[in-house]
Coordinates of C-alpha atoms and ligand atoms in Angstrom, one line a residue:
M8 CA 7.5 -17.9 4.4
C9 CA 6.0 -20.9 6.2
P10 CA 8.4 -23.8 5.8
V11 CA 5.7 -26.3 5.5
N12 CA 3.2 -24.3 3.6
A13 CA 0.5 -24.5 6.4
I14 CA -1.0 -21.1 5.9
N15 CA -3.7 -20.3 3.4
M16 CA -5.3 -16.9 2.8
V17 CA -9.0 -17.1 2.3
V18 CA -11.5 -14.4 1.6
D19 CA -13.9 -13.8 4.4
R20 CA -17.0 -12.7 2.5
D21 CA -18.6 -11.0 5.5
K22 CA -15.8 -8.7 6.0
G23 CA -14.5 -8.4 2.5
V24 CA -10.8 -9.1 3.4
Y25 CA -8.3 -12.0 3.4
R26 CA -7.7 -13.9 6.6
T27 CA -5.3 -16.5 7.3
V28 CA -6.1 -20.2 8.0
V29 CA -3.5 -22.3 9.6
D30 CA -3.6 -26.1 9.0
S31 CA -2.7 -27.1 12.4
K32 CA -1.9 -30.7 11.2
K33 CA 0.9 -29.3 9.0
C34 CA 2.2 -26.5 11.5
V35 CA 5.5 -27.5 13.3
G36 CA 5.2 -24.3 15.6
C37 CA 8.5 -22.7 14.3
G38 CA 7.1 -19.1 14.9
V39 CA 8.3 -17.7 11.5
C40 CA 4.9 -16.4 10.7
Y41 CA 4.7 -14.5 13.8
K42 CA 8.3 -13.0 13.1
V43 CA 7.4 -11.9 9.7
C44 CA 3.8 -10.7 10.2
P45 CA 3.2 -6.9 10.2
G46 CA -0.2 -7.3 11.9
H47 CA 1.6 -8.8 14.9
S48 CA 4.2 -6.1 15.5
V49 CA 6.6 -3.8 13.5
D50 CA 9.7 -2.5 15.1
F51 CA 10.3 0.6 13.2
E52 CA 13.1 1.9 15.4
E53 CA 15.3 -1.4 14.6
L54 CA 14.2 -1.5 10.9
N55 CA 15.1 2.3 10.4
K56 CA 18.5 1.5 12.1
V57 CA 19.0 -1.6 10.0
L58 CA 17.8 0.0 6.6
F59 CA 18.7 3.6 6.9
D60 CA 21.1 3.9 9.7
R61 CA 19.1 6.7 11.2
Q62 CA 15.8 7.2 12.9
A63 CA 12.7 8.6 11.2
Q64 CA 12.7 12.4 11.0
S65 CA 8.9 12.9 10.3
S66 CA 5.9 11.3 11.7
V67 CA 4.2 11.4 8.2
L68 CA 7.1 10.8 5.9
G69 CA 9.3 8.5 8.1
S70 CA 13.1 8.5 7.2
Y71 CA 13.9 10.4 4.1
L72 CA 16.8 11.9 2.0
S73 CA 14.6 13.8 -0.2
C74 CA 11.2 14.3 -1.8
F75 CA 10.1 14.8 -5.4
S76 CA 7.1 15.2 -7.6
G77 CA 7.0 13.8 -11.3
Y78 CA 5.9 11.6 -13.9
S79 CA 6.9 9.1 -16.8
T80 CA 8.0 10.7 -19.9
D81 CA 5.9 8.1 -21.7
N82 CA 2.6 9.8 -22.1
N83 CA 0.5 6.7 -22.9
L84 CA 1.7 5.1 -19.7
R85 CA 1.4 8.5 -17.7
Y86 CA -2.3 8.9 -18.6
D87 CA -3.2 5.2 -18.2
S88 CA -1.8 5.1 -14.7
S89 CA -3.0 5.9 -11.3
S90 CA -1.2 9.2 -11.2
G91 CA 2.1 9.8 -12.9
G92 CA 3.0 6.3 -14.0
L93 CA 6.1 6.5 -12.1
V94 CA 6.0 3.1 -10.5
T95 CA 5.4 1.3 -13.7
Q96 CA 8.2 3.4 -15.6
L97 CA 10.6 2.7 -12.8
L98 CA 10.1 -1.0 -13.1
I99 CA 10.3 -1.1 -17.0
S100 CA 13.6 1.0 -16.8
A101 CA 15.1 -1.3 -14.0
L102 CA 14.4 -4.2 -16.2
E103 CA 15.7 -2.7 -19.3
R104 CA 18.9 -1.8 -17.6
G105 CA 19.4 -5.3 -16.2
I106 CA 19.0 -3.9 -12.5
I107 CA 16.3 -6.6 -12.0
D108 CA 15.2 -9.9 -13.6
G109 CA 11.6 -9.4 -12.8
A110 CA 9.2 -7.4 -10.5
L111 CA 6.5 -8.5 -8.0
I112 CA 3.5 -6.7 -9.3
T113 CA -0.4 -6.7 -8.9
V114 CA -2.9 -7.3 -11.8
M115 CA -6.7 -8.0 -11.7
D116 CA -7.6 -11.5 -12.4
D117 CA -9.0 -12.4 -15.8
G118 CA -10.9 -15.4 -14.4
N119 CA -12.1 -13.7 -11.4
P120 CA -12.5 -9.9 -12.4
L121 CA -13.0 -8.5 -8.9
R122 CA -10.1 -10.2 -7.2
P123 CA -6.5 -9.1 -7.9
H124 CA -3.5 -11.3 -7.8
S125 CA 0.3 -10.8 -7.7
F126 CA 2.8 -12.4 -9.8
I127 CA 6.5 -11.8 -10.9
A128 CA 6.5 -10.1 -14.2
R129 CA 9.6 -10.7 -16.4
T130 CA 8.8 -8.6 -19.4
Q131 CA 7.9 -5.0 -20.3
E132 CA 4.4 -6.1 -21.3
E133 CA 3.7 -7.8 -18.0
I134 CA 4.8 -4.8 -16.0
I135 CA 2.7 -2.5 -18.1
S136 CA -0.4 -4.7 -17.5
S137 CA -0.2 -3.9 -13.7
V138 CA -0.4 -0.3 -14.3
G139 CA -2.9 1.4 -11.9
A140 CA -4.0 1.1 -8.2
K141 CA -6.3 -1.7 -7.1
Y142 CA -8.5 -0.6 -4.3
C143 CA -9.0 -3.8 -2.7
P144 CA -7.2 -6.3 -0.7
V145 CA -4.2 -8.1 -2.2
P146 CA -2.1 -10.9 -0.6
V147 CA 1.2 -9.8 -2.2
N148 CA 3.4 -11.3 0.3
I149 CA 2.4 -15.0 -0.4
M150 CA 4.6 -14.5 -3.6
L151 CA 7.6 -14.3 -1.7
K152 CA 8.1 -17.8 -1.6
E153 CA 8.1 -17.7 -5.5
I154 CA 11.0 -15.2 -5.3
L155 CA 12.9 -17.6 -3.2
N156 CA 12.4 -20.3 -5.7
T157 CA 14.0 -18.3 -8.6
Q158 CA 17.3 -18.9 -10.1
E159 CA 20.3 -18.3 -8.0
G160 CA 21.6 -14.7 -8.8
Q161 CA 18.4 -13.4 -10.1
K162 CA 17.3 -10.0 -8.7
F163 CA 13.8 -8.5 -8.2
A164 CA 11.8 -5.2 -7.4
I165 CA 8.7 -5.5 -5.3
V166 CA 5.7 -3.0 -5.1
G167 CA 3.7 -2.9 -2.1
M168 CA 1.4 -1.2 0.3
P169 CA 3.2 0.3 3.5
C170 CA 1.9 -3.0 5.3
Q171 CA 3.3 -5.2 2.6
I172 CA 6.7 -3.5 2.7
Q173 CA 6.9 -3.9 6.3
G174 CA 6.2 -7.7 6.0
I175 CA 8.9 -8.0 3.4
R176 CA 11.4 -6.1 5.5
K177 CA 10.7 -8.2 8.3
A178 CA 10.9 -11.5 6.2
E179 CA 14.4 -10.2 5.0
L180 CA 15.5 -10.0 8.5
V181 CA 14.7 -13.6 9.0
N182 CA 15.8 -14.8 5.5
K183 CA 19.0 -13.4 4.3
Y184 CA 18.7 -15.0 0.8
L185 CA 15.4 -13.2 0.4
K186 CA 17.2 -9.8 1.2
K187 CA 19.7 -10.6 -1.4
K188 CA 17.2 -11.3 -4.0
I189 CA 15.1 -8.1 -3.6
V190 CA 17.2 -5.1 -4.6
L191 CA 14.4 -2.5 -5.0
H192 CA 11.5 -1.9 -2.8
L193 CA 8.9 0.6 -4.1
G194 CA 6.2 1.4 -1.6
L195 CA 2.9 3.2 -2.3
F196 CA 1.2 5.7 0.1
C197 CA -1.7 4.6 1.8
T198 CA -4.4 6.3 4.1
H199 CA -6.5 3.2 4.4
G200 CA -7.2 0.2 2.3
I201 CA -10.8 -0.7 1.0
S202 CA -12.3 -4.1 1.7
F203 CA -14.2 -6.1 -1.1
L204 CA -17.4 -4.8 0.2
G205 CA -16.3 -1.2 -0.9
T206 CA -16.3 -2.2 -4.4
L207 CA -19.6 -4.4 -4.1
A208 CA -21.3 -1.3 -2.6
A209 CA -20.0 1.0 -5.4
L210 CA -21.2 -1.4 -8.0
K211 CA -24.6 -2.0 -6.3
E212 CA -25.2 1.7 -6.3
R213 CA -25.0 1.6 -10.2
G214 CA -27.2 -1.4 -10.4
I215 CA -24.4 -3.8 -11.4
K216 CA -24.2 -7.3 -9.9
E217 CA -21.1 -8.9 -8.8
D218 CA -21.5 -11.7 -11.4
Q219 CA -22.0 -9.3 -14.3
V220 CA -18.6 -7.7 -13.9
Q221 CA -16.2 -8.7 -16.7
S222 CA -13.5 -6.3 -15.6
I223 CA -12.7 -3.3 -13.6
K224 CA -10.0 -0.6 -13.9
Y225 CA -10.1 1.4 -10.7
R226 CA -8.1 4.5 -11.8
F227 CA -6.7 5.9 -14.9
G228 CA -6.9 8.9 -17.0
D229 CA -6.5 12.7 -16.0
F230 CA -5.8 12.8 -12.2
P231 CA -7.4 14.2 -10.4
P232 CA -10.0 13.0 -10.4
G233 CA -9.2 10.1 -12.7
K234 CA -11.8 7.7 -14.0
T235 CA -13.1 4.2 -13.1
L236 CA -13.9 1.7 -15.9
I237 CA -16.3 -1.1 -15.4
R238 CA -17.1 -3.7 -18.1
S239 CA -20.4 -5.7 -17.4
N240 CA -22.5 -7.4 -19.9
N241 CA -20.3 -6.4 -22.6
E242 CA -20.9 -2.7 -21.9
D243 CA -18.2 -0.3 -20.7
R244 CA -19.0 2.4 -18.1
I245 CA -16.7 5.2 -17.3
I246 CA -17.2 6.9 -14.0
N247 CA -15.5 9.9 -12.4
H248 CA -13.2 8.1 -9.9
L249 CA -14.2 10.2 -6.7
E250 CA -18.0 9.6 -7.6
F251 CA -17.3 5.8 -8.1
W252 CA -16.5 5.9 -4.3
N253 CA -19.5 7.8 -3.1
A254 CA -21.1 4.5 -2.2
L255 CA -18.6 4.3 0.6
L256 CA -20.5 7.2 2.2
S257 CA -23.6 5.2 2.3
I258 CA -21.9 2.0 3.9
G259 CA -19.6 4.1 6.1
I260 CA -16.3 3.2 7.4
D261 CA -17.4 -0.5 7.4
A262 CA -15.5 -0.7 4.1
I263 CA -12.2 0.1 5.8
P264 CA -10.7 -3.2 7.0
A265 CA -10.2 -3.2 10.9
R266 CA -6.4 -3.6 10.3
C267 CA -6.3 -0.4 8.4
R268 CA -7.7 1.5 11.3
M269 CA -4.8 0.6 13.5
C270 CA -2.2 1.4 10.8
I271 CA 0.5 4.0 11.5
D272 CA 2.4 4.0 8.2
Q273 CA 1.1 6.6 5.5
T274 CA 4.0 6.7 3.2
S275 CA 5.6 3.1 3.2
E276 CA 8.3 4.3 5.5
L277 CA 10.4 1.1 4.9
A278 CA 10.6 1.3 1.1
D279 CA 13.7 2.4 -0.8
I280 CA 11.4 4.8 -2.7
S281 CA 7.8 5.6 -1.8
I282 CA 5.3 6.8 -4.3
G283 CA 2.0 8.6 -3.7
S284 CA -0.9 10.3 -5.7
G285 CA -0.2 13.7 -7.1
W286 CA -2.6 15.7 -5.1
F287 CA 0.2 17.9 -3.7
A288 CA 1.4 18.8 -7.2
Y289 CA -2.4 19.5 -8.2
K290 CA -3.3 21.5 -5.1
I291 CA 0.1 23.5 -5.0
N292 CA 0.8 23.9 -8.7
N293 CA -2.5 22.9 -10.4
Q294 CA -0.4 20.1 -12.2
I295 CA -2.2 16.9 -13.5
N296 CA -0.9 13.4 -13.6
Y297 CA 2.0 13.8 -11.4
S298 CA 3.0 11.3 -8.6
V299 CA 4.9 12.5 -5.4
G300 CA 7.8 10.4 -4.1
V301 CA 10.2 10.0 -1.2
I302 CA 13.6 8.7 -1.5
R303 CA 14.9 7.1 1.7
N304 CA 18.3 5.8 0.9
T305 CA 21.4 5.6 -1.5
V306 CA 19.8 2.8 -3.4
G307 CA 16.7 4.7 -4.1
K308 CA 18.8 8.0 -4.8
A309 CA 21.2 6.4 -7.3
F310 CA 18.3 4.4 -9.1
I311 CA 16.1 7.6 -9.5
Q312 CA 19.1 9.7 -10.7
E313 CA 20.1 7.0 -13.3
I314 CA 16.5 6.7 -14.7
K315 CA 16.0 10.6 -14.8
S316 CA 19.4 11.0 -16.6
A317 CA 18.0 8.5 -19.3
N318 CA 15.1 10.9 -19.6
K319 CA 12.5 8.1 -18.8
I320 CA 11.0 10.3 -15.9
D321 CA 10.8 13.9 -15.3
I322 CA 11.1 14.7 -11.6
F323 CA 11.4 18.0 -9.6
P324 CA 12.3 18.5 -6.1
V325 CA 9.8 19.0 -3.3
D326 CA 10.3 20.4 0.1
P327 CA 9.8 17.5 2.6
G328 CA 8.4 19.8 5.2
A329 CA 5.6 21.2 2.9
L330 CA 4.8 17.7 1.6
A331 CA 4.5 16.3 5.3
L332 CA 2.4 19.3 6.1
F333 CA 0.2 18.8 3.2
E334 CA -0.3 15.0 4.0
K335 CA -1.0 15.7 7.5
T336 CA -3.5 18.4 6.7
Q337 CA -5.3 16.4 4.0
R338 CA -5.3 13.1 5.6
G339 CA -4.4 13.5 9.1
D340 CA -1.4 12.1 11.1
K341 CA -2.0 8.2 11.3
K342 CA 0.5 7.9 14.3
N343 CA -1.5 10.6 16.2
K344 CA -4.7 9.1 15.4
Y345 CA -3.5 5.5 16.5
Q346 CA -2.5 6.9 20.0
Y347 CA -6.1 7.6 20.8
L348 CA -7.4 4.4 19.4
L349 CA -4.8 2.5 21.4
F350 CA -6.4 3.8 24.7
F351 CA -9.6 2.0 23.7
L352 CA -8.0 -1.1 22.4
K353 CA -6.2 -1.4 25.7
L354 CA -9.0 -0.4 27.8
F355 CA -11.1 -3.1 26.3
A356 CA -8.2 -5.8 26.1
K357 CA -8.4 -6.1 22.3
K358 CA -5.8 -7.4 19.8
Y359 CA -3.7 -4.9 18.3
P360 CA -0.3 -4.5 16.3
V361 CA 2.5 -3.7 18.6
Y362 CA 4.6 -0.9 17.1
R363 CA 8.1 0.3 18.2
S364 CA 8.6 3.9 16.9
K365 CA 10.3 6.9 18.3
L366 CA 7.4 9.0 16.9
L367 CA 4.7 7.3 18.8
K368 CA 4.7 9.5 21.8
S369 CA 3.6 8.1 25.3
E370 CA 1.4 11.1 26.0
I371 CA -1.7 12.2 24.1
K372 CA -3.3 15.7 24.4
M373 CA -6.8 16.3 25.8
N374 CA -8.4 16.7 22.3
L375 CA -12.1 16.0 22.7
K376 CA -12.6 15.8 18.7
L377 CA -9.8 13.1 18.4
W378 CA -11.2 11.1 21.3
L379 CA -14.6 11.1 19.9
K380 CA -13.2 9.9 16.5
A381 CA -11.1 7.2 18.1
L382 CA -14.2 6.0 20.0
N383 CA -16.2 5.9 16.9
F384 CA -13.4 4.1 15.1
Y385 CA -13.4 1.6 17.7
L386 CA -17.0 1.0 17.9
M387 CA -17.3 0.7 14.2
G388 CA -14.6 -1.5 13.4
C389 CA -12.5 -3.1 16.2
V390 CA -15.3 -4.6 18.4
N391 CA -15.2 -7.8 16.2
I392 CA -11.4 -8.3 16.6
K393 CA -10.8 -11.2 18.8
E394 CA -9.8 -10.9 22.4
K395 CA -6.1 -10.1 23.1
E396 CA -4.2 -13.4 23.4
Ligands
LIG409 C1 -5.4 0.8 -1.6 C2 -4.6 2.0 -1.9 C3 -4.8 3.3 -1.3 C4 -3.8 4.3 -1.7 N1 -3.9 5.4 -0.9 C5 -3.2 6.5 -1.3 C6 -3.2 7.6 -0.4 O1 -3.8 7.8 0.5 N2 -2.3 8.8 -0.8 C7 -1.5 8.7 -2.0 O2 -0.9 9.6 -2.1 N3 -1.6 7.6 -2.6 C8 -2.3 6.5 -2.2 N4 -2.3 5.3 -3.1 C9 -1.2 5.1 -4.1 C10 -1.7 5.8 -5.4 O3 -3.0 5.3 -5.8 C11 -0.8 5.3 -6.7 O4 -0.9 3.9 -6.6 C12 0.6 5.8 -6.6 O5 0.5 7.2 -6.7 C13 1.3 5.2 -7.6 O6 1.0 5.8 -8.9 P1 1.8 5.5 -10.2 O7 0.9 6.2 -11.3 O8 3.2 5.9 -10.0 O9 1.7 4.1 -10.3 P2 1.3 2.9 -11.5 O10 2.3 3.3 -12.7 O11 -0.1 3.1 -11.9 O12 1.6 1.6 -10.8 C14 0.8 1.1 -9.8 C15 1.6 0.0 -9.2 O13 1.0 -0.3 -7.9 C16 0.9 -1.7 -7.9 N5 -0.6 -2.0 -7.0 C17 -1.7 -1.5 -7.3 N6 -2.5 -1.7 -6.5 C18 -1.9 -2.4 -5.5 C19 -2.2 -3.0 -4.3 N7 -3.6 -2.9 -3.7 N8 -1.4 -3.7 -3.5 C20 -0.1 -3.6 -4.0 N9 0.4 -3.1 -5.1 C21 -0.6 -2.5 -6.0 C22 0.8 -2.4 -9.1 O14 1.3 -3.6 -9.1 C23 1.6 -1.3 -9.9 O15 2.9 -1.7 -9.9 C24 -3.0 4.1 -2.8 C25 -3.1 3.1 -3.5 C26 -3.9 2.0 -3.2 C27 -3.6 0.6 -4.0
LIG410 S1 4.3 -21.7 13.2 FE1 5.9 -22.2 11.5 S2 4.9 -24.1 10.8 FE2 3.3 -23.1 12.0 S3 2.0 -21.8 10.4 FE3 3.7 -20.5 11.2 S4 5.4 -20.6 9.9 FE4 4.0 -22.3 9.5
LIG411 S1 -4.0 1.3 5.9 FE1 -2.1 0.2 6.4 S2 -2.9 -1.9 6.7 FE2 -4.5 -0.8 5.6 S3 -3.7 -1.2 3.5 FE3 -2.9 0.7 3.9 S4 -0.8 0.1 4.7 FE4 -2.0 -1.7 4.6

C-alpha cells in the first residue's frame, strides 16, 4: 500500500520470519503503512461495526451468523487438501460462476521450495495448485498492489490468516477502490504461526538439509492427522503430519513468532467466511476430512448457499456455542491469554499491538497458572522485541 514502494519484506534468518525494511530515502512519511498494519493496531470494535453492523458475540468466534462443518464434493480435492478442501472448492466455484475474476492464493515456490509466495490465480488449475496449508510465514498482503493494478471492474477473492485479513480490512478502510475490488474474504483459523525455523528443525530431525529439499507439501490425505510429503534428493518421504512437527517440542516455542504470541484472533474474525481444520467434526462425530466454518455476513451466507445448491460442497449446521467451547478447550482463548501477557509487556515497556475489542476485559483473574504461562511466553519470545516507541 506504500505509495512510493519504500517497503521491502526480507527474511530474518535468525528469527525465521519476514521483517519490513523501509527505504528512508524513498519514504515520504505519509503514514499509510501504520494505518494498515495489523501489527501496529486493530480496532475490532470499529471494524465489526463497519463490516457486520454489530459487535462480536463470542471471544473465540467473533461476530457470526452461523457455523457449519463440511467438505468439497470433489473427492480428489477433498483428500488432497488440509482438511475438507472447502477453501479451494469455494474459490473454484466463485470463478466458475463469474463471482470473481481471480483469487489471491498461496503456493510453495518452485525455485525456492521452502518459501511460499502468493499470487493472483485466474484459472481453476492455478487455484488447485494452492491446495493445502503452508505452515510458515507468508507475506500475502504485498500482493494488494497487484489487485489495485488489475483492470477496472475486475473482482477478487482473497485467502488469508486472521492477521492478513485484519490488514486487508484496514487497507480497505484507507483505499475504497481496493474495497470495491475484493468481494470475498476467506479467512483461516489460526492458533499460531510457525517460523521458518520450525520447518528447518523438523527437517533436521530427519537428517534432511535445507539445500536438499526439492519440495514440501505440509498437509494432505486423511485428516486427522494428515500427511506431510518431503521430496529431497529425488526421494519422496511421507510422514504422519503430527509426527513431522514433533521436532517443535525440541526447539520449544522459539518456532512461534513473537507476533503470534500477541495475537487475539483465532478464527479470522474479520473475514466473510472463516474456515478451520475439522478437529471438531472428528472429535465429536468421528468424521474425517471435514473443515469447520463460520459465516459472518450476508455476503458469506448467500455465497455458501449458492455453492451448496450447486452440490459443489456438502455442509451441515454446527452449534456456534459448541464450536466456541471446543476451540476454547482445545486451544485456549487467545484473548484471555493476551490479557496476562499484556501485563508483562506493559511492565517492561515493550512494543505490542494495540487492540480495541469489547471482548478484551480490563480485569484479569488471579489465575496462577495463566500468570506463569504468560511470564514464560514473555521471557521466551518477547524480550527481543524493541523498546516501545
Ligand atoms: C499457519 C497455519 C495455522 C493454522 N492453524 C489452525 C488452527 O489452529 N486451527 C484450525 O482449525 N485451523 C488452522 N489452520 C487452517 C487449516 O490448516 C486449513 O488451512 C483450513 O482448515 C482450510 O482447509 P481446507 O481444506 O478447506 O483448505 P484448502 O482447500 O486446502 O486450501 C488452503 C488455502 O489456504 C491458503 N493458505 C495456505 N497456507 C497459507 C498461509 N500460510 N497463509 C495464507 N494463506 C494460506 C491457500 O492459498 C489455499 O487457498 C491453520 C492454517 C495455517 C496456514
Ligand atoms: S510512511 Fe508512507 S511512504 Fe513511508 S514507508 Fe510508510 S507508506 Fe511508505
Ligand atoms: S497467530 Fe495471529 S499473528 Fe500469528 S499467524 Fe496466526 S493470525 Fe497471524
